[in-house]
Amino acid sequence: MLFQLNRILGKSAEQKEAGRQSVLFTNQDLKRLIAPLIVEQILAVTVGMVDTMMVSSVGEAATSGVSLVDMINNLLINLFAAISTGGAVVSSQFLGQKHRDRACEAANQLLVVTGLIAVAVMGAAIIFRRGLLGLLYGGIEADVMKNALIYLVLSAASYPFLAVYNSCAALFRSMGNSRISMQASIIMNVLNVCGDAFFIFVLHMGVAGAAIASLISRMLACVILVCRLRDQELEIHIMPEHFGWNGPLVKKILHIGIPSGIENSVFQLGRVLVVGMIAMFGTAQIAANAVANNLDSLGVLPGQAMSLAMITVVGRCVGAGDFDQADYFAKKMMKLTYLINGLTCTGVILTMPLTLKLYGLSETTLKLAALLVLIHDGCAIVLWPASFTLTNVLRAANDVKFPMIASIMSMVICRIGGGYILAVILGYGAVGIWAAMVLDWIVRVTCFVGRYRSGKWKTFYTASEA
């Protein structure tokens, strides 16, 4: 994958490609930004797979309990990531305008906001844990609920550390330096795997062991990045002694972060609700859905990495007032995303006979998981990049309301409404849910490609905003 990245980006002279005397990002800059992001995304997904594989040794009830809580965790993690995206966009735009001091102020405010939000969410998740799980998954079996409650409490304790870690990583990406966040991710994920093995297989702590390993690894990664961001030589650095409340900057960050947060939260909530529908069909279908989520996410790793890189690149171009370069780099990075995304999705499909053997589940469960992966990655080759990566071009230019509205409507109508019809009324279960997901992608592609081609996204940012 990384060889393909190097070959594609290095095809021709940088100046000739951009058609101008001064480019904001050279091919070498893009390689330094994108390659570590891909590695980081691979680590995150593969470690998630290892978590599920290790927990699966405890039984299907444990696997199902963890997978149900992970859907909630993903909802909240995406909320934190959306706020971080707001900070990354603002910081990238300030750097594009050569306002380094303002970028540093934005970094301070980002950490304050994400920290406060995460602490509040942690408290709510712990206090209302039983009611939350009962509301979302009321029909699950008692042993699945028991495992889910344990995993939710311990997962919630890690939210503040994870939120601050995500914010720090976003700030490093704003500087075009994703290598440091990759290094922290390597440490975090290696520690998580080792902790899983120790707590699950040596101490026999089951789902509690998996959650404790995640908590410890996230704490360490958070501390590492916060310490690194205190380096005054960095383009963007934090000054803990100057932490306070800057209303205008917070508003600027939340102007981008809140719509993205609402969009991502509704998206993840929709996923939680459709998994609730799957839960109606028994533990085997819940477990198959969990395995499929692990495997199919490997196929869209390039799109996830490029989504993060797109914020930095397009945001910097927008801040400099150069929409020609913003347009140029958006198209270039989308082409790259489609190419590598297609290769990885195909690879996941072809290697399923081997990877599915790594899960200690029943043959019926694994056959269903294989079908779900085939639906997801087969369609993702064509639909996923334009459904998700392209939206960050719009966000980086402050066009945040259109993606939010389009995404929410598509989720509610296609995924939830269509999923209910296909899964519950027609009785297709998990297969019906995933078919509705593909319909959601088609609607998203239509909306976001049309928005990008219209050029309206270029009208939401002016230099006076700095």
CSV table of C-alpha atoms in Angstrom, one decimal:
chain,number,residue,atom,x,y,z
A,1,MET,CA,0.0,0.0,0.0
A,2,LEU,CA,2.7,2.5,1.0
A,3,PHE,CA,4.7,1.5,-2.1
A,4,GLN,CA,1.7,2.5,-4.2
A,5,LEU,CA,1.4,5.8,-2.4
A,6,ASN,CA,5.0,6.6,-3.1
A,7,ARG,CA,4.8,5.6,-6.8
A,8,ILE,CA,1.6,7.6,-7.4
A,9,LEU,CA,2.6,10.8,-5.6
A,10,GLY,CA,6.0,10.8,-7.2
A,11,LYS,CA,5.0,10.4,-10.8
A,12,SER,CA,5.7,13.9,-12.0
A,13,ALA,CA,7.3,17.2,-11.0
A,14,GLU,CA,5.4,19.0,-8.2
A,15,GLN,CA,5.4,22.4,-9.7
A,16,LYS,CA,4.2,21.1,-13.1
A,17,GLU,CA,1.3,19.2,-11.4
A,18,ALA,CA,0.0,22.2,-9.6
A,19,GLY,CA,0.6,24.6,-12.5
A,20,ARG,CA,1.9,27.4,-10.4
A,21,GLN,CA,5.1,28.9,-8.9
A,22,SER,CA,4.3,28.1,-5.3
A,23,VAL,CA,2.6,25.0,-4.0
A,24,LEU,CA,1.5,24.7,-0.4
A,25,PHE,CA,2.1,21.0,-0.3
A,26,THR,CA,4.8,19.2,-2.3
A,27,ASN,CA,4.5,15.5,-3.1
A,28,GLN,CA,7.0,14.8,-0.3
A,29,ASP,CA,4.8,16.8,2.1
A,30,LEU,CA,1.9,14.6,1.2
A,31,LYS,CA,3.9,11.4,1.6
A,32,ARG,CA,5.0,12.5,5.1
A,33,LEU,CA,1.4,13.3,6.0
A,34,ILE,CA,-0.5,10.4,4.5
A,35,ALA,CA,1.8,7.4,5.0
A,36,PRO,CA,1.9,7.6,8.9
A,37,LEU,CA,-1.9,8.1,8.9
A,38,ILE,CA,-2.4,4.9,6.9
A,39,VAL,CA,-0.1,3.1,9.3
A,40,GLU,CA,-2.0,4.6,12.3
A,41,GLN,CA,-5.4,3.5,10.8
A,42,ILE,CA,-4.1,0.0,10.2
A,43,LEU,CA,-3.0,-0.3,13.8
A,44,ALA,CA,-6.3,1.0,15.2
A,45,VAL,CA,-8.3,-1.5,13.1
A,46,THR,CA,-6.1,-4.5,13.5
A,47,VAL,CA,-5.9,-4.0,17.3
A,48,GLY,CA,-9.7,-3.8,17.3
A,49,MET,CA,-9.7,-7.2,15.5
A,50,VAL,CA,-7.3,-8.6,18.1
A,51,ASP,CA,-9.5,-7.4,20.9
A,52,THR,CA,-12.5,-9.1,19.4
A,53,MET,CA,-10.6,-12.3,18.7
A,54,MET,CA,-9.3,-12.5,22.3
A,55,VAL,CA,-12.7,-11.7,23.8
A,56,SER,CA,-14.3,-14.3,21.5
A,57,SER,CA,-12.3,-16.9,23.4
A,58,VAL,CA,-14.5,-16.1,26.4
A,59,GLY,CA,-17.7,-16.9,24.5
A,60,GLU,CA,-20.3,-15.4,22.2
A,61,ALA,CA,-22.1,-13.6,25.1
A,62,ALA,CA,-18.8,-11.7,25.9
A,63,THR,CA,-18.2,-11.0,22.2
A,64,SER,CA,-21.8,-9.7,21.8
A,65,GLY,CA,-21.6,-7.5,25.0
A,66,VAL,CA,-18.4,-5.9,23.9
A,67,SER,CA,-19.7,-5.3,20.3
A,68,LEU,CA,-22.8,-3.6,21.6
A,69,VAL,CA,-20.9,-1.2,23.9
A,70,ASP,CA,-18.4,-0.6,21.1
A,71,MET,CA,-21.2,0.8,19.1
A,72,ILE,CA,-21.9,3.3,21.9
A,73,ASN,CA,-18.1,4.0,22.2
A,74,ASN,CA,-17.9,4.7,18.5
A,75,LEU,CA,-20.7,7.2,18.8
A,76,LEU,CA,-19.0,9.1,21.5
A,77,ILE,CA,-15.5,8.8,20.0
A,78,ASN,CA,-16.9,10.3,16.8
A,79,LEU,CA,-18.3,13.2,18.8
A,80,PHE,CA,-14.8,13.8,20.3
A,81,ALA,CA,-13.2,13.4,16.9
A,82,ALA,CA,-15.7,15.9,15.4
A,83,ILE,CA,-14.7,18.6,17.9
A,84,SER,CA,-11.1,17.8,17.2
A,85,THR,CA,-11.8,18.3,13.5
A,86,GLY,CA,-13.2,21.7,14.3
A,87,GLY,CA,-9.9,22.6,16.0
A,88,ALA,CA,-7.8,21.1,13.2
A,89,VAL,CA,-9.7,23.1,10.6
A,90,VAL,CA,-9.3,26.3,12.5
A,91,SER,CA,-5.6,25.6,13.2
A,92,SER,CA,-4.9,24.7,9.6
A,93,GLN,CA,-6.6,27.9,8.3
A,94,PHE,CA,-4.6,30.0,10.7
A,95,LEU,CA,-1.4,28.4,9.6
A,96,GLY,CA,-2.4,29.0,6.0
A,97,GLN,CA,-2.8,32.7,6.9
A,98,LYS,CA,0.6,32.7,8.7
A,99,HIS,CA,-1.0,33.4,12.0
A,100,ARG,CA,1.0,31.0,14.2
A,101,ASP,CA,0.1,32.6,17.5
A,102,ARG,CA,-3.6,32.3,16.7
A,103,ALA,CA,-3.1,28.6,15.8
A,104,CYS,CA,-1.5,28.0,19.2
A,105,GLU,CA,-4.4,29.8,21.0
A,106,ALA,CA,-6.8,27.6,19.1
A,107,ALA,CA,-4.9,24.5,20.3
A,108,ASN,CA,-5.3,25.6,23.9
A,109,GLN,CA,-9.0,26.1,23.5
A,110,LEU,CA,-9.4,22.8,21.7
A,111,LEU,CA,-7.9,20.8,24.6
A,112,VAL,CA,-10.1,22.7,27.1
A,113,VAL,CA,-13.3,22.1,25.2
A,114,THR,CA,-12.7,18.4,24.4
A,115,GLY,CA,-11.6,17.7,28.0
A,116,LEU,CA,-14.7,19.3,29.6
A,117,ILE,CA,-17.1,17.6,27.1
A,118,ALA,CA,-15.4,14.2,27.7
A,119,VAL,CA,-15.6,14.4,31.5
A,120,ALA,CA,-19.3,15.2,31.3
A,121,VAL,CA,-19.9,12.4,28.9
A,122,MET,CA,-18.0,10.0,31.1
A,123,GLY,CA,-20.0,10.9,34.1
A,124,ALA,CA,-23.3,10.5,32.3
A,125,ALA,CA,-22.3,7.1,30.8
A,126,ILE,CA,-21.4,5.7,34.2
A,127,ILE,CA,-24.4,7.1,36.1
A,128,PHE,CA,-27.0,6.1,33.5
A,129,ARG,CA,-25.3,2.9,32.2
A,130,ARG,CA,-28.1,0.5,32.9
A,131,GLY,CA,-30.8,2.7,31.6
A,132,LEU,CA,-28.8,3.5,28.4
A,133,LEU,CA,-28.2,-0.1,27.6
A,134,GLY,CA,-31.7,-1.0,28.4
A,135,LEU,CA,-33.1,1.7,26.2
A,136,LEU,CA,-30.9,0.7,23.2
A,137,TYR,CA,-30.7,-3.0,23.6
A,138,GLY,CA,-33.6,-4.0,25.8
A,139,GLY,CA,-34.2,-7.3,24.2
A,140,ILE,CA,-30.7,-8.8,24.7
A,141,GLU,CA,-30.0,-11.8,26.9
A,142,ALA,CA,-29.1,-11.5,30.6
A,143,ASP,CA,-25.4,-12.7,30.2
A,144,VAL,CA,-24.9,-10.3,27.2
A,145,MET,CA,-26.2,-7.4,29.3
A,146,LYS,CA,-23.9,-8.3,32.2
A,147,ASN,CA,-20.8,-8.2,30.0
A,148,ALA,CA,-22.0,-5.0,28.4
A,149,LEU,CA,-22.4,-3.2,31.7
A,150,ILE,CA,-18.9,-4.1,32.9
A,151,TYR,CA,-17.4,-3.1,29.6
A,152,LEU,CA,-19.3,0.2,29.4
A,153,VAL,CA,-18.2,1.5,32.9
A,154,LEU,CA,-14.5,0.8,32.3
A,155,SER,CA,-14.6,2.1,28.7
A,156,ALA,CA,-16.2,5.4,30.0
A,157,ALA,CA,-13.3,6.0,32.3
A,158,SER,CA,-11.0,6.3,29.3
A,159,TYR,CA,-13.1,8.9,27.5
A,160,PRO,CA,-11.3,12.0,28.8
A,161,PHE,CA,-7.9,10.5,27.9
A,162,LEU,CA,-9.1,9.4,24.4
A,163,ALA,CA,-10.7,12.8,23.7
A,164,VAL,CA,-7.5,14.8,24.6
A,165,TYR,CA,-5.4,12.3,22.7
A,166,ASN,CA,-7.6,12.7,19.5
A,167,SER,CA,-7.3,16.5,19.9
A,168,CYS,CA,-3.5,16.4,20.1
A,169,ALA,CA,-3.3,14.1,17.2
A,170,ALA,CA,-5.5,16.4,15.1
A,171,LEU,CA,-3.2,19.3,16.0
A,172,PHE,CA,-0.1,17.4,14.8
A,173,ARG,CA,-1.9,16.6,11.6
A,174,SER,CA,-2.7,20.3,11.2
A,175,MET,CA,1.1,20.9,11.1
A,176,GLY,CA,1.5,18.2,8.5
A,177,ASN,CA,3.2,16.0,11.1
A,178,SER,CA,1.3,12.8,11.5
A,179,ARG,CA,4.5,10.8,12.3
A,180,ILE,CA,4.3,11.8,16.0
A,181,SER,CA,0.7,10.7,16.4
A,182,MET,CA,1.6,7.4,14.6
A,183,GLN,CA,4.4,6.7,17.1
A,184,ALA,CA,2.0,7.3,20.0
A,185,SER,CA,-0.5,5.1,18.3
A,186,ILE,CA,2.0,2.3,18.0
A,187,ILE,CA,2.8,2.5,21.7
A,188,MET,CA,-0.9,2.6,22.6
A,189,ASN,CA,-1.9,-0.3,20.4
A,190,VAL,CA,1.1,-2.6,21.4
A,191,LEU,CA,0.3,-1.9,25.0
A,192,ASN,CA,-3.3,-2.6,24.4
A,193,VAL,CA,-2.6,-6.0,22.8
A,194,CYS,CA,-0.2,-7.0,25.5
A,195,GLY,CA,-2.6,-5.9,28.2
A,196,ASP,CA,-5.5,-7.9,26.5
A,197,ALA,CA,-3.3,-11.0,26.5
A,198,PHE,CA,-2.3,-10.6,30.2
A,199,PHE,CA,-5.7,-9.6,31.6
A,200,ILE,CA,-7.8,-12.1,29.5
A,201,PHE,CA,-5.5,-15.2,29.3
A,202,VAL,CA,-3.4,-14.9,32.4
A,203,LEU,CA,-5.7,-13.2,34.9
A,204,HIS,CA,-8.9,-14.5,33.3
A,205,MET,CA,-10.7,-11.2,33.7
A,206,GLY,CA,-12.8,-11.5,30.5
A,207,VAL,CA,-14.4,-8.3,29.1
A,208,ALA,CA,-13.1,-6.4,32.2
A,209,GLY,CA,-9.6,-7.2,31.2
A,210,ALA,CA,-10.0,-6.0,27.7
A,211,ALA,CA,-11.5,-2.7,28.9
A,212,ILE,CA,-8.7,-2.2,31.5
A,213,ALA,CA,-6.1,-2.7,28.8
A,214,SER,CA,-7.7,-0.1,26.7
A,215,LEU,CA,-7.9,2.4,29.6
A,216,ILE,CA,-4.2,2.0,30.5
A,217,SER,CA,-3.1,2.3,26.8
A,218,ARG,CA,-5.2,5.4,26.2
A,219,MET,CA,-3.9,7.1,29.3
A,220,LEU,CA,-0.3,6.6,28.3
A,221,ALA,CA,-0.9,7.8,24.7
A,222,CYS,CA,-2.7,10.9,26.0
A,223,VAL,CA,0.2,11.8,28.3
A,224,ILE,CA,2.8,11.3,25.5
A,225,LEU,CA,1.1,13.6,23.0
A,226,VAL,CA,0.3,16.3,25.6
A,227,CYS,CA,4.0,16.4,26.5
A,228,ARG,CA,5.1,16.5,22.9
A,229,LEU,CA,2.7,19.4,22.2
A,230,ARG,CA,4.5,21.5,24.9
A,231,ASP,CA,7.5,21.9,22.6
A,232,GLN,CA,7.7,25.6,21.9
A,233,GLU,CA,9.6,25.0,18.6
A,234,LEU,CA,6.5,23.5,17.0
A,235,GLU,CA,4.3,25.5,14.7
A,236,ILE,CA,1.4,24.7,17.0
A,237,HIS,CA,2.1,24.2,20.6
A,238,ILE,CA,0.1,24.3,23.8
A,239,MET,CA,0.8,26.6,26.8
A,240,PRO,CA,-0.9,25.0,29.9
A,241,GLU,CA,-0.2,28.1,31.9
A,242,HIS,CA,-2.4,30.1,29.5
A,243,PHE,CA,-5.3,27.7,29.6
A,244,GLY,CA,-8.5,29.7,30.0
A,245,TRP,CA,-11.7,30.5,28.1
A,246,ASN,CA,-11.5,32.4,24.8
A,247,GLY,CA,-15.1,32.7,23.7
A,248,PRO,CA,-14.6,33.8,20.1
A,249,LEU,CA,-12.1,31.0,19.4
A,250,VAL,CA,-14.3,28.4,21.1
A,251,LYS,CA,-17.2,29.6,19.0
A,252,LYS,CA,-15.1,29.3,15.9
A,253,ILE,CA,-14.0,25.8,16.7
A,254,LEU,CA,-17.6,24.7,17.7
A,255,HIS,CA,-19.0,26.3,14.5
A,256,ILE,CA,-17.2,23.6,12.6
A,257,GLY,CA,-17.1,20.9,15.3
A,258,ILE,CA,-20.8,20.9,16.4
A,259,PRO,CA,-22.4,20.3,13.0
A,260,SER,CA,-19.7,17.6,12.4
A,261,GLY,CA,-20.4,16.2,15.8
A,262,ILE,CA,-24.1,16.1,15.3
A,263,GLU,CA,-23.7,14.5,11.9
A,264,ASN,CA,-21.2,11.9,13.3
A,265,SER,CA,-23.2,11.3,16.5
A,266,VAL,CA,-26.5,10.8,14.6
A,267,PHE,CA,-24.6,8.5,12.2
A,268,GLN,CA,-23.3,6.4,15.0
A,269,LEU,CA,-26.6,6.5,16.9
A,270,GLY,CA,-28.2,5.2,13.7
A,271,ARG,CA,-25.7,2.4,13.7
A,272,VAL,CA,-26.5,1.6,17.3
A,273,LEU,CA,-30.3,1.5,16.6
A,274,VAL,CA,-29.8,-0.8,13.6
A,275,VAL,CA,-27.7,-3.1,15.7
A,276,GLY,CA,-30.6,-3.0,18.2
A,277,MET,CA,-32.7,-4.4,15.3
A,278,ILE,CA,-30.0,-7.1,14.7
A,279,ALA,CA,-30.1,-8.0,18.4
A,280,MET,CA,-33.7,-9.0,17.9
A,281,PHE,CA,-32.5,-12.0,15.9
A,282,GLY,CA,-30.2,-13.5,18.5
A,283,THR,CA,-26.6,-13.6,19.8
A,284,ALA,CA,-25.3,-15.3,16.6
A,285,GLN,CA,-26.3,-12.4,14.4
A,286,ILE,CA,-24.9,-9.9,16.9
A,287,ALA,CA,-21.6,-11.8,16.9
A,288,ALA,CA,-21.5,-12.0,13.1
A,289,ASN,CA,-22.1,-8.3,12.9
A,290,ALA,CA,-19.2,-7.7,15.3
A,291,VAL,CA,-16.8,-9.8,13.2
A,292,ALA,CA,-17.9,-8.2,10.0
A,293,ASN,CA,-17.4,-4.8,11.4
A,294,ASN,CA,-13.9,-5.8,12.3
A,295,LEU,CA,-13.0,-7.1,8.9
A,296,ASP,CA,-14.8,-4.7,6.6
A,297,SER,CA,-13.2,-1.7,8.3
A,298,LEU,CA,-9.8,-2.9,7.0
A,299,GLY,CA,-11.0,-2.2,3.4
A,300,VAL,CA,-11.8,1.5,4.1
A,301,LEU,CA,-8.6,2.3,5.9
A,302,PRO,CA,-7.2,4.5,3.1
A,303,GLY,CA,-10.4,6.5,3.0
A,304,GLN,CA,-10.2,7.1,6.8
A,305,ALA,CA,-6.6,8.2,6.6
A,306,MET,CA,-7.3,10.4,3.6
A,307,SER,CA,-10.3,12.0,5.4
A,308,LEU,CA,-7.9,13.1,8.1
A,309,ALA,CA,-5.3,14.3,5.7
A,310,MET,CA,-7.9,16.2,3.7
A,311,ILE,CA,-8.6,18.5,6.6
A,312,THR,CA,-5.0,19.6,6.8
A,313,VAL,CA,-4.3,20.0,3.1
A,314,VAL,CA,-7.6,21.7,2.1
A,315,GLY,CA,-7.8,23.7,5.3
A,316,ARG,CA,-4.3,25.2,4.7
A,317,CYS,CA,-5.2,26.0,1.1
A,318,VAL,CA,-8.4,27.7,2.2
A,319,GLY,CA,-6.7,29.7,4.9
A,320,ALA,CA,-4.3,31.0,2.3
A,321,GLY,CA,-7.2,32.0,0.1
A,322,ASP,CA,-6.0,29.7,-2.7
A,323,PHE,CA,-9.1,27.7,-3.8
A,324,ASP,CA,-7.4,26.6,-7.0
A,325,GLN,CA,-4.9,24.6,-5.0
A,326,ALA,CA,-7.7,23.4,-2.7
A,327,ASP,CA,-9.6,22.1,-5.7
A,328,TYR,CA,-6.5,20.6,-7.2
A,329,PHE,CA,-5.4,18.7,-4.0
A,330,ALA,CA,-8.9,17.6,-3.3
A,331,LYS,CA,-9.2,15.9,-6.7
A,332,LYS,CA,-5.7,14.4,-6.4
A,333,MET,CA,-6.3,12.9,-3.0
A,334,MET,CA,-9.7,11.5,-4.0
A,335,LYS,CA,-8.1,9.7,-6.9
A,336,LEU,CA,-5.5,8.2,-4.6
A,337,THR,CA,-8.2,7.2,-2.1
A,338,TYR,CA,-10.2,5.4,-4.8
A,339,LEU,CA,-7.2,3.5,-6.0
A,340,ILE,CA,-5.8,2.3,-2.7
A,341,ASN,CA,-9.3,1.8,-1.3
A,342,GLY,CA,-10.2,-0.5,-4.1
A,343,LEU,CA,-7.0,-2.6,-3.6
A,344,THR,CA,-7.6,-3.0,0.2
A,345,CYS,CA,-11.3,-3.9,-0.2
A,346,THR,CA,-10.4,-6.5,-2.7
A,347,GLY,CA,-7.7,-7.8,-0.4
A,348,VAL,CA,-10.1,-8.2,2.5
A,349,ILE,CA,-12.6,-10.1,0.3
A,350,LEU,CA,-9.9,-12.5,-1.1
A,351,THR,CA,-8.4,-13.3,2.3
A,352,MET,CA,-11.6,-14.0,4.2
A,353,PRO,CA,-11.2,-17.7,4.1
A,354,LEU,CA,-8.1,-17.3,6.2
A,355,THR,CA,-9.1,-14.4,8.5
A,356,LEU,CA,-12.4,-15.9,9.5
A,357,LYS,CA,-10.6,-18.9,10.9
A,358,LEU,CA,-9.0,-16.6,13.6
A,359,TYR,CA,-12.4,-16.2,15.3
A,360,GLY,CA,-13.5,-18.9,17.7
A,361,LEU,CA,-17.2,-18.7,16.7
A,362,SER,CA,-19.7,-21.1,15.2
A,363,GLU,CA,-19.7,-22.0,11.5
A,364,THR,CA,-23.2,-20.4,11.0
A,365,THR,CA,-22.0,-17.1,12.6
A,366,LEU,CA,-18.9,-17.0,10.4
A,367,LYS,CA,-20.8,-17.7,7.2
A,368,LEU,CA,-23.1,-14.8,8.0
A,369,ALA,CA,-20.1,-12.6,8.8
A,370,ALA,CA,-18.5,-13.5,5.4
A,371,LEU,CA,-21.7,-12.4,3.6
A,372,LEU,CA,-21.8,-9.1,5.4
A,373,VAL,CA,-18.2,-8.4,4.6
A,374,LEU,CA,-18.8,-9.2,0.9
A,375,ILE,CA,-21.7,-6.7,0.8
A,376,HIS,CA,-19.7,-4.0,2.6
A,377,ASP,CA,-16.3,-4.2,0.8
A,378,GLY,CA,-17.7,-5.0,-2.6
A,379,CYS,CA,-19.8,-1.9,-2.6
A,380,ALA,CA,-17.2,0.2,-0.8
A,381,ILE,CA,-14.9,0.0,-3.7
A,382,VAL,CA,-17.2,2.3,-5.7
A,383,LEU,CA,-19.1,4.2,-3.0
A,384,TRP,CA,-17.2,4.7,0.2
A,385,PRO,CA,-14.6,7.5,-0.7
A,386,ALA,CA,-17.2,9.8,-2.1
A,387,SER,CA,-19.6,9.1,0.8
A,388,PHE,CA,-17.1,9.9,3.5
A,389,THR,CA,-13.7,11.3,2.4
A,390,LEU,CA,-15.2,13.9,0.1
A,391,THR,CA,-17.2,15.5,3.0
A,392,ASN,CA,-14.0,16.7,4.6
A,393,VAL,CA,-13.3,18.9,1.6
A,394,LEU,CA,-16.5,20.7,2.4
A,395,ARG,CA,-15.8,20.9,6.1
A,396,ALA,CA,-12.3,22.3,5.6
A,397,ALA,CA,-13.8,25.2,3.8
A,398,ASN,CA,-16.4,25.8,6.6
A,399,ASP,CA,-19.2,24.3,4.5
A,400,VAL,CA,-20.5,22.2,7.5
A,401,LYS,CA,-24.3,22.5,7.5
A,402,PHE,CA,-25.0,20.8,4.2
A,403,PRO,CA,-23.0,17.6,5.0
A,404,MET,CA,-24.7,17.5,8.4
A,405,ILE,CA,-28.3,17.8,7.0
A,406,ALA,CA,-27.7,15.5,4.0
A,407,SER,CA,-26.0,12.8,6.2
A,408,ILE,CA,-28.7,12.9,8.9
A,409,MET,CA,-31.6,12.7,6.4
A,410,SER,CA,-29.9,9.8,4.5
A,411,MET,CA,-29.2,8.0,7.8
A,412,VAL,CA,-32.8,8.3,9.1
A,413,ILE,CA,-34.6,7.5,5.8
A,414,CYS,CA,-32.2,4.9,4.3
A,415,ARG,CA,-30.4,3.2,7.1
A,416,ILE,CA,-33.0,3.3,9.9
A,417,GLY,CA,-36.2,3.4,7.9
A,418,GLY,CA,-34.9,1.1,5.1
A,419,GLY,CA,-33.2,-1.1,7.6
A,420,TYR,CA,-36.4,-1.6,9.6
A,421,ILE,CA,-38.3,-2.5,6.5
A,422,LEU,CA,-35.7,-5.0,5.3
A,423,ALA,CA,-34.5,-6.4,8.6
A,424,VAL,CA,-37.6,-6.5,10.7
A,425,ILE,CA,-40.7,-6.4,8.5
A,426,LEU,CA,-39.3,-8.5,5.7
A,427,GLY,CA,-37.2,-10.6,8.1
A,428,TYR,CA,-33.7,-10.4,6.5
A,429,GLY,CA,-32.0,-9.6,9.8
A,430,ALA,CA,-28.4,-8.4,9.5
A,431,VAL,CA,-28.4,-8.8,5.7
A,432,GLY,CA,-31.3,-6.4,5.4
A,433,ILE,CA,-29.5,-3.8,7.6
A,434,TRP,CA,-26.4,-3.9,5.5
A,435,ALA,CA,-28.4,-3.7,2.3
A,436,ALA,CA,-29.9,-0.5,3.7
A,437,MET,CA,-26.4,0.8,4.4
A,438,VAL,CA,-25.5,0.5,0.7
A,439,LEU,CA,-28.6,2.6,-0.2
A,440,ASP,CA,-27.5,5.2,2.3
A,441,TRP,CA,-24.1,5.4,0.6
A,442,ILE,CA,-25.7,5.9,-2.8
A,443,VAL,CA,-27.7,8.9,-1.5
A,444,ARG,CA,-24.6,10.3,0.2
A,445,VAL,CA,-22.5,10.1,-3.0
A,446,THR,CA,-25.3,11.8,-5.0
A,447,CYS,CA,-25.4,14.7,-2.5
A,448,PHE,CA,-21.7,15.2,-1.8
A,449,VAL,CA,-20.5,14.9,-5.4
A,450,GLY,CA,-23.2,17.3,-6.5
A,451,ARG,CA,-22.2,19.8,-3.8
A,452,TYR,CA,-18.5,19.6,-4.6
A,453,ARG,CA,-19.1,20.0,-8.3
A,454,SER,CA,-21.4,23.0,-7.8
A,455,GLY,CA,-18.5,25.0,-6.2
A,456,LYS,CA,-20.7,26.3,-3.4
A,457,TRP,CA,-18.3,25.0,-0.8
A,458,LYS,CA,-15.9,27.7,-1.8
A,459,THR,CA,-18.2,30.5,-0.7
A,460,PHE,CA,-18.2,29.8,3.1
A,461,TYR,CA,-14.8,31.1,4.1
A,462,THR,CA,-13.4,34.7,3.8
A,463,ALA,CA,-10.0,36.0,5.0
A,464,SER,CA,-11.8,38.4,7.4
A,465,GLU,CA,-12.7,35.4,9.6
A,466,ALA,CA,-9.2,35.2,10.8
